[in-house]
Short mmCIF file of C-alpha atoms and ligand atoms in Angstrom, two decimals:
data_model
loop_
_atom_site.label_atom_id
_atom_site.label_comp_id
_atom_site.label_asym_id
_atom_site.label_seq_id
_atom_site.Cartn_x
_atom_site.Cartn_y
_atom_site.Cartn_z
CA UNK A 1 43.57 96.62 35.21
CA UNK A 2 41.74 93.36 35.88
CA UNK A 3 43.92 90.52 37.07
CA UNK A 4 42.80 87.92 33.53
CA UNK A 5 44.46 91.13 31.29
CA UNK A 6 47.56 91.32 33.79
CA UNK A 7 47.77 87.71 33.57
CA UNK A 8 47.65 87.80 29.82
CA UNK A 9 49.42 90.23 29.41
CA UNK A 10 52.55 88.29 31.72
CA UNK A 11 51.54 85.55 29.52
CA UNK A 12 52.99 87.23 26.77
CA UNK A 13 56.38 88.10 28.61
CA UNK A 14 55.55 91.36 29.12
CA UNK A 15 58.11 92.95 31.24
CA UNK A 16 55.74 95.77 32.28
CA UNK A 17 53.40 93.45 33.30
CA UNK A 18 55.12 90.67 34.76
CA UNK A 19 57.07 93.84 37.34
CA UNK A 20 53.90 95.16 38.08
CA UNK A 21 52.44 91.43 39.34
CA UNK A 22 55.56 91.29 41.06
CA UNK A 23 54.61 94.73 42.99
CA UNK A 24 51.37 93.49 43.81
CA UNK A 25 52.84 90.48 45.58
CA UNK A 26 54.88 92.86 47.43
CA UNK A 27 52.09 94.35 48.81
CA UNK A 28 49.94 91.50 49.26
CA UNK A 29 47.32 93.22 46.78
CA UNK A 30 43.71 92.75 47.42
CA UNK A 31 43.30 91.55 44.16
CA UNK A 32 46.45 89.15 44.31
CA UNK A 33 44.21 85.77 44.55
CA UNK A 34 42.89 86.02 41.88
CA UNK A 35 45.55 87.70 39.60
CA UNK A 36 47.81 83.89 41.15
CA UNK A 37 44.45 82.03 40.63
CA UNK A 38 44.63 83.00 36.75
CA UNK A 39 48.41 82.65 36.41
CA UNK A 40 48.57 79.31 38.08
CA UNK A 41 47.83 76.86 34.92
CA UNK A 42 50.83 78.64 33.29
CA UNK A 43 53.02 78.32 35.89
CA UNK A 44 55.87 75.11 37.30
CA UNK A 45 57.55 75.40 34.35
CA UNK A 46 61.30 76.61 35.56
CA UNK A 47 64.55 75.36 36.84
CA UNK A 48 65.12 77.30 40.03
CA UNK A 49 68.31 77.86 41.37
CA UNK A 50 69.20 79.68 44.60
CA UNK A 51 71.91 81.07 45.23
CA UNK A 52 72.77 82.71 49.07
CA UNK A 53 76.05 83.15 51.14
CA UNK A 54 77.00 86.55 53.34
CA UNK A 55 76.79 89.99 52.20
CA UNK A 56 79.50 90.90 49.77
CA UNK A 57 80.44 87.56 49.10
CA UNK A 58 79.64 87.83 45.14
CA UNK A 59 76.43 86.78 44.70
CA UNK A 60 74.91 89.24 42.58
CA UNK A 61 78.01 88.83 40.36
CA UNK A 62 78.01 85.66 40.05
CA UNK A 63 74.25 85.47 39.23
CA UNK A 64 75.25 88.01 36.48
CA UNK A 65 77.61 85.43 35.14
CA UNK A 66 75.01 82.81 35.20
CA UNK A 67 72.09 84.97 33.66
CA UNK A 68 74.84 85.79 30.64
CA UNK A 69 75.49 81.55 30.57
CA UNK A 70 71.88 80.76 30.84
CA UNK A 71 71.66 83.04 27.84
CA UNK A 72 74.15 81.76 25.75
CA UNK A 73 72.07 78.62 25.56
CA UNK A 74 69.01 80.65 24.65
CA UNK A 75 66.89 79.77 28.45
CA UNK A 76 64.83 82.88 29.12
CA UNK A 77 65.76 83.91 32.50
CA UNK A 78 63.90 85.67 35.54
CA UNK A 79 66.08 86.70 38.71
CA UNK A 80 64.82 87.33 42.03
CA UNK A 81 67.40 89.59 44.16
CA UNK A 82 65.49 89.21 47.82
CA UNK A 83 68.84 91.04 49.00
CA UNK A 84 68.91 94.79 50.77
CA UNK A 85 72.56 94.67 49.62
CA UNK A 86 71.94 93.59 46.08
CA UNK A 87 73.11 95.75 42.96
CA UNK A 88 69.78 95.05 41.46
CA UNK A 89 68.92 97.44 44.07
CA UNK A 90 71.16 99.84 43.63
CA UNK A 91 73.97 98.92 46.25
CA UNK A 92 77.05 98.27 44.52
CA UNK A 93 79.42 98.89 41.81
CA UNK A 94 78.74 101.04 38.53
CA UNK A 95 80.16 98.07 36.70
CA UNK A 96 78.00 95.38 38.25
CA UNK A 97 74.67 98.11 37.45
CA UNK A 98 75.95 98.49 33.75
CA UNK A 99 76.32 94.93 33.25
CA UNK A 100 72.50 94.33 34.78
CA UNK A 101 71.69 96.91 32.47
CA UNK A 102 72.83 95.10 29.49
CA UNK A 103 70.19 92.41 30.03
CA UNK A 104 67.39 95.10 30.88
CA UNK A 105 67.47 95.45 27.11
CA UNK A 106 67.24 91.97 26.40
CA UNK A 107 63.26 90.66 25.94
CA UNK A 108 64.39 87.16 27.40
CA UNK A 109 65.74 88.36 31.07
CA UNK A 110 63.70 89.82 33.64
CA UNK A 111 65.71 91.33 36.67
CA UNK A 112 64.09 91.97 39.78
CA UNK A 113 64.85 93.11 43.33
CA UNK A 114 61.95 92.14 45.99
CA UNK A 115 61.18 93.42 49.20
CA UNK A 116 57.79 92.62 51.21
CA UNK A 117 55.99 95.68 51.92
CA UNK A 118 52.77 94.31 52.79
CA UNK A 119 52.57 90.85 52.07
CA UNK A 120 51.16 89.04 55.27
CA UNK A 121 53.19 85.75 55.08
CA UNK A 122 56.77 88.23 54.67
CA UNK A 123 59.35 86.89 52.04
CA UNK A 124 58.55 83.19 52.34
CA UNK A 125 55.67 83.13 51.57
CA UNK A 126 56.10 86.23 48.66
CA UNK A 127 58.68 84.52 47.40
CA UNK A 128 57.26 81.32 45.59
CA UNK A 129 54.57 83.80 44.74
CA UNK A 130 56.97 85.81 42.15
CA UNK A 131 58.81 82.99 41.11
CA UNK A 132 55.46 82.03 39.81
CA UNK A 133 54.87 85.16 38.57
CA UNK A 134 58.38 84.95 36.25
CA UNK A 135 57.27 81.28 35.66
CA UNK A 136 53.88 82.66 34.13
CA UNK A 137 55.78 84.94 32.12
CA UNK A 138 58.23 82.19 30.21
CA UNK A 139 61.14 82.41 32.70
CA UNK A 140 62.82 79.01 31.78
CA UNK A 141 65.62 79.30 34.46
CA UNK A 142 64.88 81.09 37.83
CA UNK A 143 67.45 82.66 39.74
CA UNK A 144 66.62 83.78 43.68
CA UNK A 145 69.33 85.79 45.59
CA UNK A 146 68.95 85.94 49.35
CA UNK A 147 71.60 86.97 51.60
CA UNK A 148 72.17 83.76 53.71
CA UNK A 149 71.35 85.58 57.26
CA UNK A 150 67.93 84.26 58.86
CA UNK A 151 65.89 81.23 58.52
CA UNK A 152 63.52 83.11 56.67
CA UNK A 153 66.25 83.15 53.80
CA UNK A 154 67.90 79.99 54.25
CA UNK A 155 64.02 78.27 53.70
CA UNK A 156 63.74 80.60 50.53
CA UNK A 157 66.72 79.37 48.73
CA UNK A 158 65.75 76.04 49.89
CA UNK A 159 62.80 75.90 48.11
CA UNK A 160 64.38 75.91 44.74
CA UNK A 161 65.14 72.82 42.41
CA UNK A 162 69.18 73.64 43.29
CA UNK A 163 70.71 75.63 45.71
CA UNK A 164 74.23 77.46 45.47
CA UNK A 165 75.94 78.38 48.65
CA UNK A 166 78.53 81.13 47.81
CA UNK A 167 81.25 81.80 50.90
CA UNK A 168 84.75 83.47 50.51
CA UNK A 169 88.38 82.41 51.19
CA UNK A 170 88.93 83.36 55.01
CA UNK A 171 89.45 81.58 58.14
CA UNK A 172 85.84 81.01 59.27
CA UNK A 173 83.73 81.68 56.30
CA UNK A 174 82.75 77.74 55.94
CA UNK A 175 82.11 77.71 59.67
CA UNK A 176 79.85 80.42 59.37
CA UNK A 177 78.25 79.42 56.46
CA UNK A 178 77.93 75.79 58.81
CA UNK A 179 76.39 78.04 61.29
CA UNK A 180 73.85 80.17 59.08
CA UNK A 181 72.49 76.69 58.39
CA UNK A 182 73.82 76.50 54.62
CA UNK A 183 75.73 73.42 54.77
CA UNK A 184 72.33 71.32 54.96
CA UNK A 185 70.93 73.30 52.09
CA UNK A 186 73.85 73.24 49.86
CA UNK A 187 73.72 71.52 46.08
CA UNK A 188 76.84 73.35 45.20
CA UNK A 189 79.49 75.49 46.97
CA UNK A 190 80.77 78.21 45.52
CA UNK A 191 83.85 79.82 46.79
CA UNK A 192 84.19 82.87 45.12
CA UNK A 193 87.06 85.22 45.58
CA UNK A 194 89.75 82.58 44.34
CA UNK A 195 91.44 85.29 43.58
CA UNK A 196 92.22 86.19 47.39
CA UNK A 197 95.15 83.65 49.91
CA UNK A 198 92.75 81.14 51.75
CA UNK A 199 91.10 79.45 48.76
CA UNK A 200 92.66 76.39 49.46
CA UNK A 201 92.07 76.36 53.24
CA UNK A 202 88.03 76.86 52.16
CA UNK A 203 87.97 74.19 49.95
CA UNK A 204 89.42 71.91 52.37
CA UNK A 205 87.32 73.14 55.59
CA UNK A 206 84.42 72.22 52.99
CA UNK A 207 85.22 68.95 52.20
CA UNK A 208 86.17 67.80 55.89
CA UNK A 209 82.60 68.92 56.41
CA UNK A 210 80.70 67.60 53.13
CA UNK A 211 83.15 64.30 54.55
CA UNK A 212 81.53 64.04 57.75
CA UNK A 213 77.83 64.31 56.02
CA UNK A 214 76.21 60.92 54.67
CA UNK A 215 73.72 62.59 52.47
CA UNK A 216 73.09 60.66 48.98
CA UNK A 217 74.54 63.51 46.74
CA UNK A 218 78.17 65.45 47.33
CA UNK A 219 77.96 68.68 46.55
CA UNK A 220 80.76 69.65 44.49
CA UNK A 221 83.18 72.98 45.62
CA UNK A 222 83.62 75.38 42.78
CA UNK A 223 86.59 77.65 43.12
CA UNK A 224 85.43 80.71 41.46
CA UNK A 225 86.91 84.73 40.73
CA UNK A 226 83.35 85.88 39.75
CA UNK A 227 84.39 89.30 38.57
CA UNK A 228 86.73 87.76 35.54
CA UNK A 229 84.03 85.20 34.74
CA UNK A 230 86.85 82.12 36.30
CA UNK A 231 84.71 79.18 37.56
CA UNK A 232 81.38 80.34 36.04
CA UNK A 233 81.75 77.51 33.69
CA UNK A 234 82.70 75.18 36.08
CA UNK A 235 79.97 76.29 38.16
CA UNK A 236 77.46 76.48 35.47
CA UNK A 237 78.33 72.29 34.65
CA UNK A 238 78.00 71.71 37.67
CA UNK A 239 74.57 72.93 38.32
CA UNK A 240 73.62 71.04 35.28
CA UNK A 241 75.04 68.20 36.57
CA UNK A 242 73.06 68.08 39.56
CA UNK A 243 69.60 68.82 38.01
CA UNK A 244 70.71 65.81 35.57
CA UNK A 245 71.67 63.38 38.68
CA UNK A 246 67.71 64.92 39.95
CA UNK A 247 66.42 64.08 36.66
CA UNK A 248 67.64 60.65 36.48
CA UNK A 249 67.10 59.43 40.15
CA UNK A 250 63.60 61.35 39.64
CA UNK A 251 63.52 63.33 42.86
CA UNK A 252 62.38 66.43 41.34
CA UNK A 253 58.20 65.49 41.59
CA UNK A 254 58.94 65.01 44.96
CA UNK A 255 61.30 68.37 45.87
CA UNK A 256 58.57 70.34 44.59
CA UNK A 257 55.82 69.32 46.08
CA UNK A 258 57.57 68.90 49.39
CA UNK A 259 58.37 72.69 48.91
CA UNK A 260 53.84 73.40 47.74
CA UNK A 261 53.20 71.26 50.62
CA UNK A 262 55.04 73.83 53.43
CA UNK A 263 53.77 76.55 51.32
CA UNK A 264 50.27 75.59 51.88
CA UNK A 265 50.48 74.79 55.67
CA UNK A 266 52.74 77.96 55.77
CA UNK A 267 49.37 80.12 53.97
CA UNK A 268 47.07 78.12 56.56
CA UNK A 269 49.28 79.23 59.87
CA UNK A 270 49.50 82.63 58.80
CA UNK A 271 45.87 83.03 57.88
CA UNK A 272 45.16 81.65 61.41
CA UNK A 273 47.48 83.85 63.14
CA UNK A 274 45.97 86.77 61.08
CA UNK A 275 42.51 85.58 61.86
CA UNK A 276 43.23 84.95 66.29
CA UNK A 277 44.13 88.62 66.17
CA UNK A 278 41.60 89.67 64.14
CA UNK A 279 38.65 88.29 65.39
CA UNK A 280 39.65 86.63 68.89
CA UNK A 281 42.24 89.56 69.88
CA UNK A 282 39.65 90.42 73.07
CA UNK A 283 39.17 86.47 74.17
CA UNK A 284 43.13 86.28 73.66
CA UNK A 285 43.47 89.74 76.12
CA UNK A 286 40.80 87.81 78.35
CA UNK A 287 42.67 84.33 78.72
CA UNK A 288 45.75 85.11 78.76
CA UNK A 289 44.45 87.34 82.53
CA UNK A 290 42.75 84.25 83.41
CA UNK A 291 46.15 81.87 82.58
CA UNK A 292 48.53 84.41 84.55
CA UNK A 293 45.92 84.80 87.65
CA UNK A 294 46.11 80.90 87.29
CA UNK A 295 42.39 80.40 87.01
CA UNK A 296 43.44 78.73 83.78
CA UNK A 297 45.75 76.54 81.91
CA UNK A 298 47.62 77.80 78.60
CA UNK A 299 46.44 74.30 77.13
CA UNK A 300 42.22 74.93 78.18
CA UNK A 301 42.72 78.68 76.65
CA UNK A 302 44.19 78.01 73.78
CA UNK A 303 41.51 74.95 73.17
CA UNK A 304 39.17 77.79 74.11
CA UNK A 305 40.74 79.72 71.16
CA UNK A 306 40.75 77.30 68.87
CA UNK A 307 37.09 76.62 69.14
CA UNK A 308 36.46 80.70 68.67
CA UNK A 309 38.25 80.81 64.92
CA UNK A 310 36.58 77.10 64.15
CA UNK A 311 33.86 78.75 62.54
CA UNK A 312 33.82 80.61 58.92
CA UNK A 313 36.51 79.35 56.09
N1 GDP B 401 88.02 90.10 44.03
C1 GDP B 401 86.91 89.96 44.01
N2 GDP B 401 86.12 90.56 44.25
C2 GDP B 401 84.69 90.02 43.59
C3 GDP B 401 84.73 88.94 42.99
N3 GDP B 401 83.28 88.84 43.01
C4 GDP B 401 83.00 89.75 43.12
N4 GDP B 401 83.83 90.59 43.76
C5 GDP B 401 83.29 91.80 44.54
O1 GDP B 401 82.67 91.86 46.04
C6 GDP B 401 81.73 93.09 46.17
C7 GDP B 401 80.43 92.58 46.10
O2 GDP B 401 80.18 91.40 45.35
P1 GDP B 401 78.27 90.95 45.29
O3 GDP B 401 78.10 90.38 43.78
O4 GDP B 401 77.95 92.49 45.21
O5 GDP B 401 78.47 90.67 46.58
P2 GDP B 401 76.09 90.25 47.30
O6 GDP B 401 76.51 91.16 48.56
O7 GDP B 401 77.23 88.71 47.59
O8 GDP B 401 75.88 90.17 45.79
C8 GDP B 401 81.73 94.02 44.66
O9 GDP B 401 82.38 94.94 44.83
C9 GDP B 401 82.20 93.06 43.58
O10 GDP B 401 82.74 93.47 42.56
C10 GDP B 401 85.77 88.37 42.84
O11 GDP B 401 85.73 86.99 42.68
N5 GDP B 401 86.95 88.15 43.26
MG1 MG B 402 73.53 90.92 46.47
#
């Protein structure tokens, strides 16, 4: 199938075409550039929500509940689970999977777990492309679940309109979130598994950390029991409140612009990195030797490599 035909089917909301397009993104397939070009005019129309936190915190369970909540208002929803432990990829309890299956027959919901198989830019470049595919297919709400463990994952979650950080009760969970760099990116906190002891302490810890921040927006902290659907309505309202805040203050265009700028810079960096090894690998090797032999300093070596890459696009 050529890019234009595939794009046309994605526009029509055809789930198989959408799945196919996301597979092309994962593979970094040769036809990807023309597909993304064809899709681009119809992108940008969703509100994206990132859900992150430690493995097992209940991200997928919450995500499933949010999908149900969003559907109750008739919004079409796309979900990307960039999480190796996600039930969406078959890792969890039957009950979760059955609930997800219910969504699978709903034409207004598209759920997909995603990995990168060949995409040169890794997940941080593949994820925004996959989001665009979902937008082109008509998704009004896009939820991206990532495990908040590495910088790449944190970057992906940060590249959303609204970021939810999920922690669980227990000494240190809030501290872990802080260490992983999740405090800075959270627009809303969920203390999930509030059926367990220590919920109030964890909420207090988070409050204390937020007290030290001088950010304009103060994240709400929602206690939830995702398996019992408790706190989900509060979470939904918190997300809507954050959205309204951003819309009132006119913050969304700048937030979106910022991530496109970052994405462009990443694409260019990735291309140069690729070209460095593909086109100047021998020169890199030779200059490395000269630097080691103290015949050349690293900056001069880098200048020569940059010059070698300068021609051609
Ligand atoms: N006790 C309790 N268990 C929960 C709650 N939410 C999710 N779980 C369970 O925690 C496990 C991990 O949930 P999952 O949504 O897959 O977590 P994820 O790895 O963050 O996506 C599953 O067995 C869920 O059923 C909750 O509020 N309370
Ligand atoms: Mg999960």
